[in-house]
PDB file of C-alpha atoms in Angstrom:
ATOM      1  CA  MET A   1      85.785 102.476  82.167  1.00 44.00           C
ATOM      2  CA  SER A   2      88.417 101.085  84.501  1.00 46.00           C
ATOM      3  CA  GLU A   3      87.886  98.156  86.837  1.00 45.00           C
ATOM      4  CA  THR A   4      87.954 100.353  89.964  1.00 46.00           C
ATOM      5  CA  GLU A   5      85.427 102.755  88.475  1.00 45.00           C
ATOM      6  CA  ALA A   6      83.079  99.860  87.677  1.00 46.00           C
ATOM      7  CA  ASP A   7      82.862  98.919  91.371  1.00 50.00           C
ATOM      8  CA  SER A   8      81.895 102.436  92.471  1.00 46.00           C
ATOM      9  CA  PRO A   9      78.270 103.486  92.887  1.00 47.00           C
ATOM     10  CA  PHE A  10      79.080 106.849  91.282  1.00 44.00           C
ATOM     11  CA  GLU A  11      80.217 107.228  87.699  1.00 49.00           C
ATOM     12  CA  GLY A  12      83.895 108.170  87.391  1.00 50.00           C
ATOM     13  CA  GLU A  13      84.581 107.659  91.111  1.00 53.00           C
ATOM     14  CA  LYS A  14      87.046 105.109  92.424  1.00 59.00           C
ATOM     15  CA  ALA A  15      85.813 102.136  94.390  1.00 59.00           C
ATOM     16  CA  PRO A  16      86.308 102.404  98.162  1.00 64.00           C
ATOM     17  CA  ALA A  17      89.526 101.172  99.732  1.00 68.00           C
ATOM     18  CA  SER A  18      89.773  97.518 100.607  1.00 76.00           C
ATOM     19  CA  PRO A  19      88.520  96.540 104.078  1.00 81.00           C
ATOM     20  CA  ARG A  20      92.030  95.346 104.958  1.00 80.00           C
ATOM     21  CA  ALA A  21      93.535  98.718 103.978  1.00 81.00           C
ATOM     22  CA  ASP A  22      90.891 100.461 106.084  1.00 84.00           C
ATOM     23  CA  LEU A  23      91.722  98.223 109.053  1.00 87.00           C
ATOM     24  CA  VAL A  24      95.452  98.952 108.805  1.00 86.00           C
ATOM     25  CA  THR A  25      94.705 102.666 108.475  1.00 87.00           C
ATOM     26  CA  ALA A  26      92.396 102.519 111.506  1.00 91.00           C
ATOM     27  CA  LEU A  27      95.109 100.869 113.606  1.00 93.00           C
ATOM     28  CA  VAL A  28      97.733 103.440 112.601  1.00 92.00           C
ATOM     29  CA  LEU A  29      95.355 106.351 113.234  1.00 92.00           C
ATOM     30  CA  PHE A  30      94.312 104.912 116.597  1.00 95.00           C
ATOM     31  CA  ALA A  31      97.959 104.683 117.651  1.00 95.00           C
ATOM     32  CA  LEU A  32      98.530 108.260 116.457  1.00 93.00           C
ATOM     33  CA  GLY A  33      95.434 109.592 118.244  1.00 93.00           C
ATOM     34  CA  THR A  34      96.357 107.805 121.456  1.00 95.00           C
ATOM     35  CA  ALA A  35      99.932 109.128 121.305  1.00 94.00           C
ATOM     36  CA  ILE A  36      98.618 112.671 120.809  1.00 93.00           C
ATOM     37  CA  VAL A  37      96.332 112.341 123.845  1.00 93.00           C
ATOM     38  CA  VAL A  38      99.186 110.988 125.992  1.00 93.00           C
ATOM     39  CA  GLN A  39     101.524 113.812 124.957  1.00 91.00           C
ATOM     40  CA  ALA A  40      98.807 116.449 125.448  1.00 88.00           C
ATOM     41  CA  TRP A  41      98.090 115.092 128.933  1.00 88.00           C
ATOM     42  CA  GLN A  42     101.774 115.426 129.840  1.00 86.00           C
ATOM     43  CA  MET A  43     101.928 119.115 128.880  1.00 82.00           C
ATOM     44  CA  PRO A  44     102.130 121.617 131.747  1.00 76.00           C
ATOM     45  CA  ARG A  45      98.812 122.922 133.018  1.00 71.00           C
ATOM     46  CA  PHE A  46     100.054 126.168 134.626  1.00 67.00           C
ATOM     47  CA  VAL A  47      97.791 125.619 137.635  1.00 64.00           C
ATOM     48  CA  GLU A  48     100.614 126.894 139.845  1.00 59.00           C
ATOM     49  CA  GLN A  49     100.358 130.209 137.954  1.00 58.00           C
ATOM     50  CA  SER A  50      96.588 130.569 138.526  1.00 60.00           C
ATOM     51  CA  GLY A  51      95.774 128.877 135.245  1.00 59.00           C
ATOM     52  CA  THR A  52      92.585 126.911 134.879  1.00 63.00           C
ATOM     53  CA  GLY A  53      92.144 123.590 133.162  1.00 60.00           C
ATOM     54  CA  LEU A  54      90.686 125.382 130.160  1.00 64.00           C
ATOM     55  CA  THR A  55      93.860 127.425 129.616  1.00 67.00           C
ATOM     56  CA  ALA A  56      96.170 124.407 129.504  1.00 72.00           C
ATOM     57  CA  PRO A  57      98.065 124.246 126.209  1.00 77.00           C
ATOM     58  CA  GLY A  58      97.289 120.537 125.799  1.00 80.00           C
ATOM     59  CA  ILE A  59      93.506 121.018 125.489  1.00 82.00           C
ATOM     60  CA  VAL A  60      93.317 121.495 121.709  1.00 83.00           C
ATOM     61  CA  PRO A  61      95.831 118.791 120.718  1.00 88.00           C
ATOM     62  CA  GLY A  62      94.218 116.448 123.238  1.00 89.00           C
ATOM     63  CA  PHE A  63      90.802 117.101 121.698  1.00 90.00           C
ATOM     64  CA  TYR A  64      92.200 116.387 118.225  1.00 92.00           C
ATOM     65  CA  GLY A  65      93.807 113.182 119.482  1.00 93.00           C
ATOM     66  CA  VAL A  66      90.515 111.998 121.001  1.00 95.00           C
ATOM     67  CA  VAL A  67      88.645 112.755 117.753  1.00 96.00           C
ATOM     68  CA  ILE A  68      91.275 110.935 115.651  1.00 94.00           C
ATOM     69  CA  ALA A  69      91.156 107.915 117.972  1.00 95.00           C
ATOM     70  CA  LEU A  70      87.332 107.784 118.018  1.00 97.00           C
ATOM     71  CA  LEU A  71      87.033 108.110 114.250  1.00 96.00           C
ATOM     72  CA  SER A  72      89.681 105.424 113.785  1.00 95.00           C
ATOM     73  CA  VAL A  73      87.606 103.091 115.959  1.00 96.00           C
ATOM     74  CA  LEU A  74      84.593 103.744 113.716  1.00 96.00           C
ATOM     75  CA  LEU A  75      86.716 103.064 110.629  1.00 93.00           C
ATOM     76  CA  GLY A  76      88.023  99.851 112.212  1.00 92.00           C
ATOM     77  CA  VAL A  77      84.517  98.645 113.121  1.00 94.00           C
ATOM     78  CA  ARG A  78      83.312  99.338 109.572  1.00 92.00           C
ATOM     79  CA  SER A  79      86.344  97.542 108.168  1.00 90.00           C
ATOM     80  CA  ILE A  80      85.768  94.468 110.332  1.00 90.00           C
ATOM     81  CA  ALA A  81      82.096  94.425 109.330  1.00 89.00           C
ATOM     82  CA  ARG A  82      83.223  94.447 105.670  1.00 86.00           C
ATOM     83  CA  GLY A  83      85.603  91.514 106.209  1.00 84.00           C
ATOM     84  CA  GLY A  84      88.846  93.354 106.882  1.00 80.00           C
ATOM     85  CA  TRP A  85      89.810  90.910 109.628  1.00 80.00           C
ATOM     86  CA  ALA A  86      89.584  87.866 107.349  1.00 75.00           C
ATOM     87  CA  LYS A  87      92.757  86.166 106.134  1.00 63.00           C
ATOM     88  CA  GLY A  88      94.082  86.984 102.714  1.00 56.00           C
ATOM     89  CA  GLY A  89      93.810  90.163 100.764  1.00 50.00           C
ATOM     90  CA  ALA A  90      96.804  92.247 101.736  1.00 52.00           C
ATOM     91  CA  ALA A  91      96.394  95.990 102.028  1.00 52.00           C
ATOM     92  CA  THR A  92      97.499  96.989  98.578  1.00 58.00           C
ATOM     93  CA  GLY A  93      96.932 100.200  96.737  1.00 61.00           C
ATOM     94  CA  SER A  94      97.358 101.313  93.187  1.00 69.00           C
ATOM     95  CA  ALA A  95     100.308 103.339  91.994  1.00 75.00           C
ATOM     96  CA  ALA A  96      98.007 106.376  91.869  1.00 74.00           C
ATOM     97  CA  ASP A  97      97.070 105.865  95.536  1.00 73.00           C
ATOM     98  CA  ARG A  98     100.732 105.667  96.538  1.00 78.00           C
ATOM     99  CA  ARG A  99     101.528 108.759  94.481  1.00 84.00           C
ATOM    100  CA  GLN A 100      98.713 110.693  96.169  1.00 84.00           C
ATOM    101  CA  LEU A 101      99.890 109.588  99.603  1.00 80.00           C
ATOM    102  CA  GLY A 102     103.442 110.641  98.748  1.00 87.00           C
ATOM    103  CA  THR A 103     102.248 113.999  97.434  1.00 90.00           C
ATOM    104  CA  ALA A 104     100.254 114.651 100.614  1.00 90.00           C
ATOM    105  CA  ALA A 105     103.208 113.641 102.795  1.00 90.00           C
ATOM    106  CA  VAL A 106     105.679 115.843 100.917  1.00 93.00           C
ATOM    107  CA  LEU A 107     103.340 118.839 101.004  1.00 93.00           C
ATOM    108  CA  GLY A 108     102.751 118.340 104.731  1.00 92.00           C
ATOM    109  CA  LEU A 109     106.495 118.127 105.409  1.00 94.00           C
ATOM    110  CA  VAL A 110     107.216 121.234 103.316  1.00 94.00           C
ATOM    111  CA  TYR A 111     104.500 123.122 105.197  1.00 94.00           C
ATOM    112  CA  ALA A 112     105.545 122.060 108.701  1.00 91.00           C
ATOM    113  CA  GLY A 113     109.285 121.864 108.119  1.00 92.00           C
ATOM    114  CA  ILE A 114     109.960 124.764 105.763  1.00 93.00           C
ATOM    115  CA  LEU A 115     107.112 127.253 105.413  1.00 93.00           C
ATOM    116  CA  VAL A 116     105.986 127.563 109.044  1.00 90.00           C
ATOM    117  CA  GLY A 117     108.507 129.737 110.852  1.00 88.00           C
ATOM    118  CA  ARG A 118     109.976 131.255 107.696  1.00 93.00           C
ATOM    119  CA  LEU A 119     106.820 132.944 106.422  1.00 94.00           C
ATOM    120  CA  PRO A 120     103.948 134.592 108.251  1.00 93.00           C
ATOM    121  CA  PHE A 121     101.673 131.785 109.438  1.00 91.00           C
ATOM    122  CA  TRP A 122      98.676 132.962 107.405  1.00 92.00           C
ATOM    123  CA  LEU A 123     100.787 133.019 104.219  1.00 95.00           C
ATOM    124  CA  ALA A 124     102.329 129.603 104.925  1.00 94.00           C
ATOM    125  CA  SER A 125      98.834 128.175 105.487  1.00 94.00           C
ATOM    126  CA  ALA A 126      97.478 129.847 102.352  1.00 96.00           C
ATOM    127  CA  LEU A 127     100.334 128.455 100.229  1.00 96.00           C
ATOM    128  CA  PHE A 128      99.905 124.980 101.692  1.00 96.00           C
ATOM    129  CA  VAL A 129      96.152 124.890 101.050  1.00 96.00           C
ATOM    130  CA  PHE A 130      96.669 126.248  97.529  1.00 96.00           C
ATOM    131  CA  ALA A 131      99.393 123.692  96.706  1.00 95.00           C
ATOM    132  CA  PHE A 132      97.435 120.811  98.226  1.00 94.00           C
ATOM    133  CA  THR A 133      94.221 121.704  96.418  1.00 93.00           C
ATOM    134  CA  ALA A 134      95.961 122.421  93.124  1.00 93.00           C
ATOM    135  CA  ALA A 135      97.985 119.182  93.252  1.00 91.00           C
ATOM    136  CA  PHE A 136      94.933 116.995  93.663  1.00 87.00           C
ATOM    137  CA  GLU A 137      92.731 118.969  91.290  1.00 85.00           C
ATOM    138  CA  TRP A 138      95.476 118.834  88.637  1.00 80.00           C
ATOM    139  CA  GLU A 139      95.031 115.076  88.361  1.00 71.00           C
ATOM    140  CA  LEU A 140      91.453 115.508  87.159  1.00 70.00           C
ATOM    141  CA  GLY A 141      92.705 116.394  83.687  1.00 70.00           C
ATOM    142  CA  PRO A 142      93.201 119.507  81.580  1.00 74.00           C
ATOM    143  CA  GLN A 143      89.514 120.327  81.123  1.00 78.00           C
ATOM    144  CA  GLY A 144      88.738 123.292  83.376  1.00 79.00           C
ATOM    145  CA  ARG A 145      92.204 123.228  84.908  1.00 85.00           C
ATOM    146  CA  ALA A 146      92.641 127.034  84.838  1.00 87.00           C
ATOM    147  CA  ARG A 147      89.371 127.476  86.720  1.00 89.00           C
ATOM    148  CA  ARG A 148      90.388 124.878  89.325  1.00 90.00           C
ATOM    149  CA  ILE A 149      93.743 126.619  89.867  1.00 92.00           C
ATOM    150  CA  ILE A 150      91.990 129.959  90.387  1.00 93.00           C
ATOM    151  CA  GLU A 151      89.580 128.272  92.810  1.00 93.00           C
ATOM    152  CA  ALA A 152      92.530 126.694  94.651  1.00 94.00           C
ATOM    153  CA  ALA A 153      94.160 130.119  94.978  1.00 95.00           C
ATOM    154  CA  LEU A 154      90.952 131.626  96.358  1.00 96.00           C
ATOM    155  CA  ILE A 155      90.447 128.732  98.780  1.00 96.00           C
ATOM    156  CA  GLY A 156      94.066 129.014  99.937  1.00 96.00           C
ATOM    157  CA  LEU A 157      93.847 132.775 100.436  1.00 96.00           C
ATOM    158  CA  GLY A 158      90.510 132.465 102.235  1.00 96.00           C
ATOM    159  CA  THR A 159      91.904 129.766 104.512  1.00 95.00           C
ATOM    160  CA  GLY A 160      95.021 131.803 105.314  1.00 94.00           C
ATOM    161  CA  VAL A 161      92.976 134.867 106.238  1.00 94.00           C
ATOM    162  CA  ALA A 162      90.447 132.781 108.215  1.00 94.00           C
ATOM    163  CA  VAL A 163      93.230 131.070 110.183  1.00 90.00           C
ATOM    164  CA  MET A 164      94.770 134.431 111.025  1.00 90.00           C
ATOM    165  CA  LEU A 165      91.446 135.941 112.112  1.00 91.00           C
ATOM    166  CA  VAL A 166      90.400 132.938 114.199  1.00 88.00           C
ATOM    167  CA  PHE A 167      93.704 132.756 116.062  1.00 84.00           C
ATOM    168  CA  GLU A 168      94.198 136.496 116.539  1.00 86.00           C
ATOM    169  CA  LYS A 169      90.603 137.637 117.128  1.00 85.00           C
ATOM    170  CA  LEU A 170      88.926 134.590 118.669  1.00 81.00           C
ATOM    171  CA  PHE A 171      91.794 132.891 120.536  1.00 75.00           C
ATOM    172  CA  LEU A 172      93.695 136.172 121.099  1.00 77.00           C
ATOM    173  CA  LEU A 173      96.968 134.574 119.994  1.00 78.00           C
ATOM    174  CA  ARG A 174      99.496 136.390 117.874  1.00 79.00           C
ATOM    175  CA  LEU A 175     100.730 134.199 115.076  1.00 76.00           C
ATOM    176  CA  PRO A 176     104.366 134.131 113.980  1.00 74.00           C
TER     177      PRO A 176
END
């Protein structure tokens, strides 16, 4: 059993991130959430075209920004309570943590920068969810890998179809 697994309350699970790492993450997420809210607030409201406040295009991103900012405050408070403000103990992560962060970043950039706009939105979303799920399930080892890949494909397909239905049937928006 590895050292990080020994600190976890659950067998085979990694120990939680250091309080300092959580504090740094909370600060970055708070800045991101605040920036999203500011940008959403600056979007046009179309009031001059008989639009209401509820039809403004900045409502959904603004809501997401508020949620990100509020959750980052909770993470920051928890981090400070666990000693994240104390001197010493830089926010370090293992090579596996950095690899996972890099994988998530690359997949997000491929999705937003390449897939969206070149493929139907539902298909781009389905491929992203499949790749993301498969990439992180792959690291769990070869035992049951085929089953996890099939599950990732089903989750991706289900997500793609659900995204399409929600946007087109509930929000009445045609997706690209």
